Short mmCIF file of C-alpha atoms and ligand atoms in Angstrom, two decimals:
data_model
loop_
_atom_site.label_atom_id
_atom_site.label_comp_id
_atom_site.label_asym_id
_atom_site.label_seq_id
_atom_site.Cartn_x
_atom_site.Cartn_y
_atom_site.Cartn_z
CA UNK A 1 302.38 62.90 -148.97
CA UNK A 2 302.54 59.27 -148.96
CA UNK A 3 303.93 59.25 -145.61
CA UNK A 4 301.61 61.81 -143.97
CA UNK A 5 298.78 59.52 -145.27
CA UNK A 6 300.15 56.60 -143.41
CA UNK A 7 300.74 58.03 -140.42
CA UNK A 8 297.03 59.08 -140.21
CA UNK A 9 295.97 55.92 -141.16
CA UNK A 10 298.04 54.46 -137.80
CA UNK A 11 297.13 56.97 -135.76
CA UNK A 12 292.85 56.61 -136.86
CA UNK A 13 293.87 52.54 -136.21
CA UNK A 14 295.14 53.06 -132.91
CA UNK A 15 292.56 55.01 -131.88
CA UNK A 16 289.75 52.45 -132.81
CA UNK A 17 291.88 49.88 -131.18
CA UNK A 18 292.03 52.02 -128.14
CA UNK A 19 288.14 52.59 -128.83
CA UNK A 20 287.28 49.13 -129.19
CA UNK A 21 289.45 47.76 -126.10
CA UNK A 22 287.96 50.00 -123.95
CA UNK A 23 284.47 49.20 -125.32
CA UNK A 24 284.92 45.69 -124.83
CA UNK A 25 286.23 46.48 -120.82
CA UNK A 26 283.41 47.93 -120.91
CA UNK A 27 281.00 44.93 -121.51
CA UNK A 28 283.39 42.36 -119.85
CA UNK A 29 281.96 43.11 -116.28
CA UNK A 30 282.81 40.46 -113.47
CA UNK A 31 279.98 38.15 -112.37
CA UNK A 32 278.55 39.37 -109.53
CA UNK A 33 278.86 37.18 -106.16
CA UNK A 34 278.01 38.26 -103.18
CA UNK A 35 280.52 39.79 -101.43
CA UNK A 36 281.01 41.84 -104.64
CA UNK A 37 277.54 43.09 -104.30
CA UNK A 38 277.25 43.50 -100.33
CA UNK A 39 280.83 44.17 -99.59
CA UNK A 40 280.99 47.56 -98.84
CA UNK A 41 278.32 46.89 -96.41
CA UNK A 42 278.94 44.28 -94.00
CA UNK A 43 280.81 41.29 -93.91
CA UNK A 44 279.20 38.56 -95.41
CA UNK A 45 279.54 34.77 -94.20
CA UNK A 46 278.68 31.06 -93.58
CA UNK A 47 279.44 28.33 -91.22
CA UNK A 48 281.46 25.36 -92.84
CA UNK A 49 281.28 22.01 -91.55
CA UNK A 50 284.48 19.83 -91.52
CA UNK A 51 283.27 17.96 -94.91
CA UNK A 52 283.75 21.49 -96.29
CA UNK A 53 286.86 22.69 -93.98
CA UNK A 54 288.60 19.42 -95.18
CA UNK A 55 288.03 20.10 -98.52
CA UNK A 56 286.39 17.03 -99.39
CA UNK A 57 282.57 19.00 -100.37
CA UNK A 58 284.16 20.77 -103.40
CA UNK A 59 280.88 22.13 -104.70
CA UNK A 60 280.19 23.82 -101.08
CA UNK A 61 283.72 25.01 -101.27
CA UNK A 62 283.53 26.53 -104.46
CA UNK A 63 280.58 28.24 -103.52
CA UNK A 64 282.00 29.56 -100.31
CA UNK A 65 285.25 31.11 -102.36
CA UNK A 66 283.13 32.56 -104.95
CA UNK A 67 280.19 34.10 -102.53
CA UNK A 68 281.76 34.32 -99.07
CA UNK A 69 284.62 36.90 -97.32
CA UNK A 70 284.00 35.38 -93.87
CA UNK A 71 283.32 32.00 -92.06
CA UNK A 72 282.49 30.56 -88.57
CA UNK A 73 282.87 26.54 -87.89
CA UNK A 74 279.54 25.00 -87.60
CA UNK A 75 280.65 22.96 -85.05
CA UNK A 76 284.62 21.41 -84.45
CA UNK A 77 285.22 24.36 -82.18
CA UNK A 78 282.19 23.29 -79.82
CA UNK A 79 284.18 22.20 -76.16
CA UNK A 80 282.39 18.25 -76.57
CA UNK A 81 284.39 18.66 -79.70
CA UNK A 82 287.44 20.48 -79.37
CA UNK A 83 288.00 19.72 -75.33
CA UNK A 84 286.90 16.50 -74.81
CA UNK A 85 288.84 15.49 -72.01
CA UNK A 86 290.05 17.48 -69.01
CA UNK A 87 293.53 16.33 -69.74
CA UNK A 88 293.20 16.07 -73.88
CA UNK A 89 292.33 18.68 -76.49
CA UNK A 90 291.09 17.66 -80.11
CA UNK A 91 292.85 20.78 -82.18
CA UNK A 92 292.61 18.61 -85.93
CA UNK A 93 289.28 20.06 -87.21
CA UNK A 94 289.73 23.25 -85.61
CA UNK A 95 293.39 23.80 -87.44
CA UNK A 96 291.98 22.74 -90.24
CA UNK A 97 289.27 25.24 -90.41
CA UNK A 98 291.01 27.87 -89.59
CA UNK A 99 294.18 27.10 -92.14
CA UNK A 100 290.95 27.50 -94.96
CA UNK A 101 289.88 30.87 -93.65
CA UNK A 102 293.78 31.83 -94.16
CA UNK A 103 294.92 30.03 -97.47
CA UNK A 104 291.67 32.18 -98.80
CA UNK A 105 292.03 34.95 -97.02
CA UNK A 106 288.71 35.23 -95.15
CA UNK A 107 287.47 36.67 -91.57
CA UNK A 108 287.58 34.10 -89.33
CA UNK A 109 285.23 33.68 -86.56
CA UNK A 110 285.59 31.27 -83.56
CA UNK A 111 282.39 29.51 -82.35
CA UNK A 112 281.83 28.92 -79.38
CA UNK A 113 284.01 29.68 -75.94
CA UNK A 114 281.05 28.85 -73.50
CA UNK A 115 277.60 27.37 -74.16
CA UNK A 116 275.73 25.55 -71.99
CA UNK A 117 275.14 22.57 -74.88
CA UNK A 118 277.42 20.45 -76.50
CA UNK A 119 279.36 20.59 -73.24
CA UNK A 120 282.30 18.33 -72.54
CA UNK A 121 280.45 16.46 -69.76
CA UNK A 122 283.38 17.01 -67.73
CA UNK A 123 283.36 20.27 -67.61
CA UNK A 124 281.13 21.27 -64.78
CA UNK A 125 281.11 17.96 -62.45
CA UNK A 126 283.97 16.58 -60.47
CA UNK A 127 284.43 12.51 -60.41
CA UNK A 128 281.11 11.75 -58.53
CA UNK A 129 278.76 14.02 -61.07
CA UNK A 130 278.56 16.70 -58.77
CA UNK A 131 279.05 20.40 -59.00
CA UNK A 132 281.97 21.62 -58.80
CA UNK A 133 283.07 24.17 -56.93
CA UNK A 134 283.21 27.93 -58.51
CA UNK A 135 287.05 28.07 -57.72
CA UNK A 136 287.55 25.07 -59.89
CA UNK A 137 285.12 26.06 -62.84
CA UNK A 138 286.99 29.42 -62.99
CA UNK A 139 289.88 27.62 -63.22
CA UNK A 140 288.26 25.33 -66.05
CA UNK A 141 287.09 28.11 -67.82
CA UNK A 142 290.08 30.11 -67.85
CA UNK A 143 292.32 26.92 -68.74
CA UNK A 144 289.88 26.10 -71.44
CA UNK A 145 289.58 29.54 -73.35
CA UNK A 146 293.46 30.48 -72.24
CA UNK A 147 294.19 27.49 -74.93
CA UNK A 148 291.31 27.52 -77.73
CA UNK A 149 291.79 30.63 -77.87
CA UNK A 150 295.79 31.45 -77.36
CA UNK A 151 296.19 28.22 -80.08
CA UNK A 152 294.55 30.77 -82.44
CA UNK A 153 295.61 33.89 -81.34
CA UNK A 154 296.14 36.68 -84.27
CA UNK A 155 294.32 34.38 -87.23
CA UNK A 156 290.90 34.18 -85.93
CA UNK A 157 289.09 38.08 -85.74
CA UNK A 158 286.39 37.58 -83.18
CA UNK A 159 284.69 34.78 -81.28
CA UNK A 160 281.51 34.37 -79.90
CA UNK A 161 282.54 34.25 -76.14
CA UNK A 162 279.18 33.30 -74.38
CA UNK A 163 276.48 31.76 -75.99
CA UNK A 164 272.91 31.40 -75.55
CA UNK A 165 272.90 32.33 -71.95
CA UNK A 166 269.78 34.58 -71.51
CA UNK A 167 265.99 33.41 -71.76
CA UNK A 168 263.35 35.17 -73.73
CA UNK A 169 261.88 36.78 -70.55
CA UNK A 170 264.97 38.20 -69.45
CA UNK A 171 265.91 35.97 -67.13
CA UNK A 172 269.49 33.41 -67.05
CA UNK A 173 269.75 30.47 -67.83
CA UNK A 174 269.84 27.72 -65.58
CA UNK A 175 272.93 26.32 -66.91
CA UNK A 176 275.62 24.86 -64.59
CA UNK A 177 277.63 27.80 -65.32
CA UNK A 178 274.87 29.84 -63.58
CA UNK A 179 274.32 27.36 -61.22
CA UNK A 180 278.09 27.15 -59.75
CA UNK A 181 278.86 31.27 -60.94
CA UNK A 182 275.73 33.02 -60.92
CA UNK A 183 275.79 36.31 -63.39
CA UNK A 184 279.15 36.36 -63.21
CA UNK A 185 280.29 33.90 -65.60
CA UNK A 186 279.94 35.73 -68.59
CA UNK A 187 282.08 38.47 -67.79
CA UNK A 188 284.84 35.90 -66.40
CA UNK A 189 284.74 34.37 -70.03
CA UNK A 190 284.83 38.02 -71.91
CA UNK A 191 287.75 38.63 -69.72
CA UNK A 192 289.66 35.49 -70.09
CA UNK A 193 289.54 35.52 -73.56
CA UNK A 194 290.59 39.51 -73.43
CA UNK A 195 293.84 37.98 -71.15
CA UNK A 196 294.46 35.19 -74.13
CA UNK A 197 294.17 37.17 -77.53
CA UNK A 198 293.45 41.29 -76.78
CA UNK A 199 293.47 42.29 -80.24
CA UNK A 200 290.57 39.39 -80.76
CA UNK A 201 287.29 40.93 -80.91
CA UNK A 202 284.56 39.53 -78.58
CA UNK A 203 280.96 38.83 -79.08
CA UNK A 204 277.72 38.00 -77.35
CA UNK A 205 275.61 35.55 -79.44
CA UNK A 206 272.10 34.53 -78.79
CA UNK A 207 268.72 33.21 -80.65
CA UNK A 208 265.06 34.80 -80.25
CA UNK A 209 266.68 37.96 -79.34
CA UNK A 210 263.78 39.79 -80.66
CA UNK A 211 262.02 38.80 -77.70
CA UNK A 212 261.60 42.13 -75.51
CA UNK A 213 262.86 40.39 -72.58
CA UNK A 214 266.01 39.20 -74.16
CA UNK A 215 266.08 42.48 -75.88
CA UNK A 216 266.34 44.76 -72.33
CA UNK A 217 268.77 42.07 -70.91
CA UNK A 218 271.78 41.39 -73.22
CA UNK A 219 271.49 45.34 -73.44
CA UNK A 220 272.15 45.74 -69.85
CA UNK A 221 274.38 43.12 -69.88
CA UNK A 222 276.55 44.21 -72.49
CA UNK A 223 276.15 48.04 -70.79
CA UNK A 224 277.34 46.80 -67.51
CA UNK A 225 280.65 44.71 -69.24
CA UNK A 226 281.49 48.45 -70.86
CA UNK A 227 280.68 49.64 -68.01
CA UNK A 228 283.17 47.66 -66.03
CA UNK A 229 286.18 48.28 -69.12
CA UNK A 230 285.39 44.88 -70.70
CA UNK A 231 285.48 44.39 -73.89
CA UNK A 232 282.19 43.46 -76.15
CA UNK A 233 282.60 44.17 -79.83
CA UNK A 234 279.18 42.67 -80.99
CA UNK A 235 276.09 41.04 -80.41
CA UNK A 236 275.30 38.24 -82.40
CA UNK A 237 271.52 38.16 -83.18
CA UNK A 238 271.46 34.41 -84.48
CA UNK A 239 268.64 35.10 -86.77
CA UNK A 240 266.88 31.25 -86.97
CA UNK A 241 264.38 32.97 -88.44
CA UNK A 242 260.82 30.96 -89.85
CA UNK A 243 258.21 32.01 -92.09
CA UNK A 244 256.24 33.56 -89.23
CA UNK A 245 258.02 34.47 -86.87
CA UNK A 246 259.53 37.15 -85.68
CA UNK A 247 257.27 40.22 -86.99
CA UNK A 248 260.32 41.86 -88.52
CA UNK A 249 259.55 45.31 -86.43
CA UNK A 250 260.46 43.69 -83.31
CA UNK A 251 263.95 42.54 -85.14
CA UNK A 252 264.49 45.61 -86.24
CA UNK A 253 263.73 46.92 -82.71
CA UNK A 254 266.30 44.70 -81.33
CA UNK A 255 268.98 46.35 -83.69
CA UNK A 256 268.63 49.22 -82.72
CA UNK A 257 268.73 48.42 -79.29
CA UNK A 258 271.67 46.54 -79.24
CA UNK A 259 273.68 49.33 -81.72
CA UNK A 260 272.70 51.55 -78.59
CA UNK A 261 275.36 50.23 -76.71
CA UNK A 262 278.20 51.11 -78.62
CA UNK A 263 278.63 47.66 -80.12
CA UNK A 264 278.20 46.12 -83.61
CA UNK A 265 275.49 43.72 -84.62
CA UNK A 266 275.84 40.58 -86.51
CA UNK A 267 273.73 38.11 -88.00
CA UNK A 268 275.57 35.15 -87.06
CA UNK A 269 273.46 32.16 -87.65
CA UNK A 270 271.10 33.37 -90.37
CA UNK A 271 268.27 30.82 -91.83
CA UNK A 272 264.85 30.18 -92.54
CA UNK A 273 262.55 27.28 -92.09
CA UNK A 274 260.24 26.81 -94.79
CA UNK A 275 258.35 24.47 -92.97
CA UNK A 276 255.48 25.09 -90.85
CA UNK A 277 255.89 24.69 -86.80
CA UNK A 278 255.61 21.79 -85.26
CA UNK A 279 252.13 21.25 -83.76
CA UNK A 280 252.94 18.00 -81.85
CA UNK A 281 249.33 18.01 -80.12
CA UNK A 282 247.71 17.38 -83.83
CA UNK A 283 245.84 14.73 -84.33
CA UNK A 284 248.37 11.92 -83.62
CA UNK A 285 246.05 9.22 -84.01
CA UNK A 286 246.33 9.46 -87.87
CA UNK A 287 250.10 8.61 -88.01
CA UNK A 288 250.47 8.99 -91.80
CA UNK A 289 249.01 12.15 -92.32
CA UNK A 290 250.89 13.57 -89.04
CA UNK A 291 253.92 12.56 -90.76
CA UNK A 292 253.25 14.45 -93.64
CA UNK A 293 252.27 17.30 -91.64
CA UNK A 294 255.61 17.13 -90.10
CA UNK A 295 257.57 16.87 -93.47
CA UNK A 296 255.17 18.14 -95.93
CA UNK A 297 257.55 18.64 -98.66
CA UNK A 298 259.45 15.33 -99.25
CA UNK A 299 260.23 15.97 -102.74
CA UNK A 300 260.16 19.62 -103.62
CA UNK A 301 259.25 23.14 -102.21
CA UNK A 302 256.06 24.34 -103.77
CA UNK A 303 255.87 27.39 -105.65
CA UNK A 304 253.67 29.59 -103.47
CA UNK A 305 255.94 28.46 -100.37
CA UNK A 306 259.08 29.02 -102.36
CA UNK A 307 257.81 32.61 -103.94
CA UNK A 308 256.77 33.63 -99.68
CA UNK A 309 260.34 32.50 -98.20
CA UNK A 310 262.08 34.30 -100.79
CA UNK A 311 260.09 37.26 -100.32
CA UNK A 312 260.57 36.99 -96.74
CA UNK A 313 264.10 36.62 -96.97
CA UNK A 314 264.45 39.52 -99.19
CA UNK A 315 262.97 41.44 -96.84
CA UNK A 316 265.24 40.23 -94.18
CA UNK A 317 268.51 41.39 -96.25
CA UNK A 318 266.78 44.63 -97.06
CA UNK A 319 266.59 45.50 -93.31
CA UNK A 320 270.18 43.86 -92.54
CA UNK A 321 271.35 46.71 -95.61
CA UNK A 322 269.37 49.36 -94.25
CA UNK A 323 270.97 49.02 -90.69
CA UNK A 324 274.42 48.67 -92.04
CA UNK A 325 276.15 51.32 -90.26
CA UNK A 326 275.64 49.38 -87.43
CA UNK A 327 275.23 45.55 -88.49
CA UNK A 328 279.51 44.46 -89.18
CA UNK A 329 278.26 41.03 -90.16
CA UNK A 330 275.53 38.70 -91.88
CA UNK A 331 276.92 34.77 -91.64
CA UNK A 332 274.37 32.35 -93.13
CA UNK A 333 274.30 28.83 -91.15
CA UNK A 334 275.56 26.74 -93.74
CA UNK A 335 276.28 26.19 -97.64
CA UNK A 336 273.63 25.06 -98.75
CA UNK A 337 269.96 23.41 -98.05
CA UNK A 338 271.25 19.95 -97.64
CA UNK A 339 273.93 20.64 -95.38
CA UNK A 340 271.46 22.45 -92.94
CA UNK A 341 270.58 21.33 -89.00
CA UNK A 342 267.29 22.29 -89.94
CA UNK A 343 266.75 19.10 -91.32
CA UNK A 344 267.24 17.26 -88.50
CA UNK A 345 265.25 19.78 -86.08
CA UNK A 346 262.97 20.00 -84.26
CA UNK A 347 261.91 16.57 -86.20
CA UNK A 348 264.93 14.51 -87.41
CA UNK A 349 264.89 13.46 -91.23
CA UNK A 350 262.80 16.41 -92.73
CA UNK A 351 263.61 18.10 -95.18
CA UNK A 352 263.84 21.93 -95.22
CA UNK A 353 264.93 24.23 -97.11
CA UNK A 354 266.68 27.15 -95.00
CA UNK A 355 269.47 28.71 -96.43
CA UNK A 356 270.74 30.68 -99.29
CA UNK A 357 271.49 28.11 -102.03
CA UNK A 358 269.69 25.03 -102.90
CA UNK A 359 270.88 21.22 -102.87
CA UNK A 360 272.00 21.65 -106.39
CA UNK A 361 274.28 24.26 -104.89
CA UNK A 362 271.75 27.18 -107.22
CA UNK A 363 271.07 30.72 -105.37
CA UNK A 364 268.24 30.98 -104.46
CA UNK A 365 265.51 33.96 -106.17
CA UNK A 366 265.83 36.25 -103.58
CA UNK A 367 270.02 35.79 -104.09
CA UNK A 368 269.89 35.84 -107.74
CA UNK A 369 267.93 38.76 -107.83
CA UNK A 370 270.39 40.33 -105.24
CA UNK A 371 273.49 39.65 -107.73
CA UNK A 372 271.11 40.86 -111.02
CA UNK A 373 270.00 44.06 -109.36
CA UNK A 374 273.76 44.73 -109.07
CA UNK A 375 274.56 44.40 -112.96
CA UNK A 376 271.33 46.72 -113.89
CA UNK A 377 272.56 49.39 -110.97
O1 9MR B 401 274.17 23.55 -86.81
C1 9MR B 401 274.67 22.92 -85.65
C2 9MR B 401 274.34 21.44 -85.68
O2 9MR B 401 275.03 20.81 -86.73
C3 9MR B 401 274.71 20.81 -84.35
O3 9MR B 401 274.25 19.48 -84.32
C4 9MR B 401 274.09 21.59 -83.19
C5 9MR B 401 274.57 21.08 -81.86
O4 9MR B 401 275.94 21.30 -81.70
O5 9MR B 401 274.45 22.96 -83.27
C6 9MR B 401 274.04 23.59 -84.43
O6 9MR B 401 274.41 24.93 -84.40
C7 9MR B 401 273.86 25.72 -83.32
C8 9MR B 401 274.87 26.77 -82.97
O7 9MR B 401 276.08 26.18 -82.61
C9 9MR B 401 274.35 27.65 -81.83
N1 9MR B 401 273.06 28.21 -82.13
C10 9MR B 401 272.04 27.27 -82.58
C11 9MR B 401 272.59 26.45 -83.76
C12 9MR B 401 271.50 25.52 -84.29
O8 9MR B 401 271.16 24.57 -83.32
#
């Protein structure tokens, strides 16, 4: 009798053990970051600069472990940068950069193959400064893109091929590419770098592409690279977004319209200016007051701004989520608020506030609320 009393005692004490444990799993949920919360809807990343590739920014590095499943270099993979020299390549930053993405196991994207700025000066010119001819440019561009990318062939996922290429109304860009190859440098580049890494995925990547102009033209021009077997696996929709501008319909236009081509969309350079545009024909006369019109928040972002760019913003990931069968990425253009170009653009030494966590590396409402809604689902 003794016995059989025992026994039920053990068996009633394992079971509230068994109770309790799995009570407590229960309650012990994992904080949410976001890749936990958005995840299973697009890939979601950030550019790093070197102070963060190196290491040396540990509170932006944290923040990009915890939050981040993808990254794109800000700017060490730029040709001024990584291609200095005809004769002399500058691989340091870029190895660097892309040994991160790997020792923490995150998509890495390349940035950029061929952009009109930040330019070796080289590149386009012979020893004289003049044009060279398109034989010889092919040549450069295949020699440059055979190495960047072949040095990083099978670690980095996708790169952004051509960059910034198309004007709002539709039209090219008069870069020296266009200038020496007409239309057809862009679908050189998407085919050299097809030659130097084929299972690397290729992009398109341009800003104000909600521009109607812009719009109809990358479409074609991504069409008519199908069209001829090349490869384009996305269009990047930068996404340098402000507080007015663009009218979110015509973004969400441009979505579409790009997702009708058969390729993905990604946000690839996502931020937003809380400052107002630059009106440089205000009344210059008063210099002091101009220069607080141009930074009008030295210290701190007021309230009512703060409460419309998080609204904003939330409104902007609500549309990125609602398009997510077709959007593969969102990549925010830097860590946080301190590290961002907008600061130095278009007026150098503002201060702004553009990007998903603040200076003391805090999300932002619109992010916190993003991670809370995800405990309370
Ligand atoms: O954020 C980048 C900034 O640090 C650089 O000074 C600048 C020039 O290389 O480029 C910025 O990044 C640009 C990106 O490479 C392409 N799209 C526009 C971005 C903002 O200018």
């Amino acid at each position: 009798m003794k016995g059989k009393k025992l026994l039920l005692i053990m068996v009633a004490g394992a079971a509230l053990c068994a109770c309790a444990t799995r009570t407590s799993q229960a309650v012990v949920k994992e904080e949410p970051t976001l890749k936990s919360v958005l995840g299973d809807k697009f890939l979601i990343g950030v550019a790093m600069n070197t102070f963060q590739s190196s290491g040396r920014d540990t509170n932006g590095v944290n923040i990009v472990k915890k939050h981040f499943n993808a990254i794109v270099a800000e700017n060490c993979m730029k040709c001024q940068t990584i291609h200095p020299q005809e004769d002399r390549y500058n691989f340091r930053q870029a190895d660097e950069f892309v040994k991160f993405g790997e020792d923490n196991g995150l998509t890495v994207t390349g940035h950029c193959l061929i952009w009109h700025s930040q330019l070796a000066p080289w590149f386009c010119v012979d020893k004289d400064g003049n044009n060279v001819s398109p034989e010889v440019l092919k040549q450069r561009m295949k020699d440059h893109i055979m190495t960047v990318v072949g040095r990083y062939k099978g670690r980095i996922k996708g790169w952004d091929v051509v960059n910034e290429a198309i004007m709002e109304n539709g039209s090219y860009r008069n870069s020296k590419f266009y200038q020496i190859l007409g239309e057809e440098f862009i679908p050189l580049a998407f085919q050299y770098a097809h030659e130097a890494d084929p299972d690397a995925e290729l992009y398109y990547n341009d800003y104000n592409m909600h521009f109607k102009g812009k719009r109809d033209a990358v479409v074609k021009l991504v069409n008519d690279m199908k069209a001829r077997g090349l490869r384009v696996d996305a269009v990047g929709m930068q996404g340098h977004v402000g507080m007015n501008y663009p009218d979110l319909a015509d973004f969400e236009q441009s979505i579409v319209a790009f997702a009708s081509t058969g390729a993905k969309v990604m946000i690839t350079e996502w931020d937003m200016s809380a400052l107002p545009e630059v009106n440089r024909t205000a009344n210059i006369a008063d210099t002091v007051a101009f220069r607080k019109a141009l930074n009008p928040y030295p210290v701190s972002l007021p309230d009512s701004v703060s409460e419309k760019w998080n609204k904003r913003m939330a409104e902007f990931m609500n549309l990125f989520v609602k398009h997510s069968d077709v959007i593969s990425r969102v990549t925010a253009w830097g860590v946080s608020d301190g590290d961002s170009w907008k600061n130095g653009f278009p007026v150098r030494g503002r201060k702004d506030y553009a990007l998903l966590f603040d200076r003391d590396y805090q999300p932002k409402p619109f992010v916190k609320d993003l991670l809370e809604k995800s405990i309370t689902k």
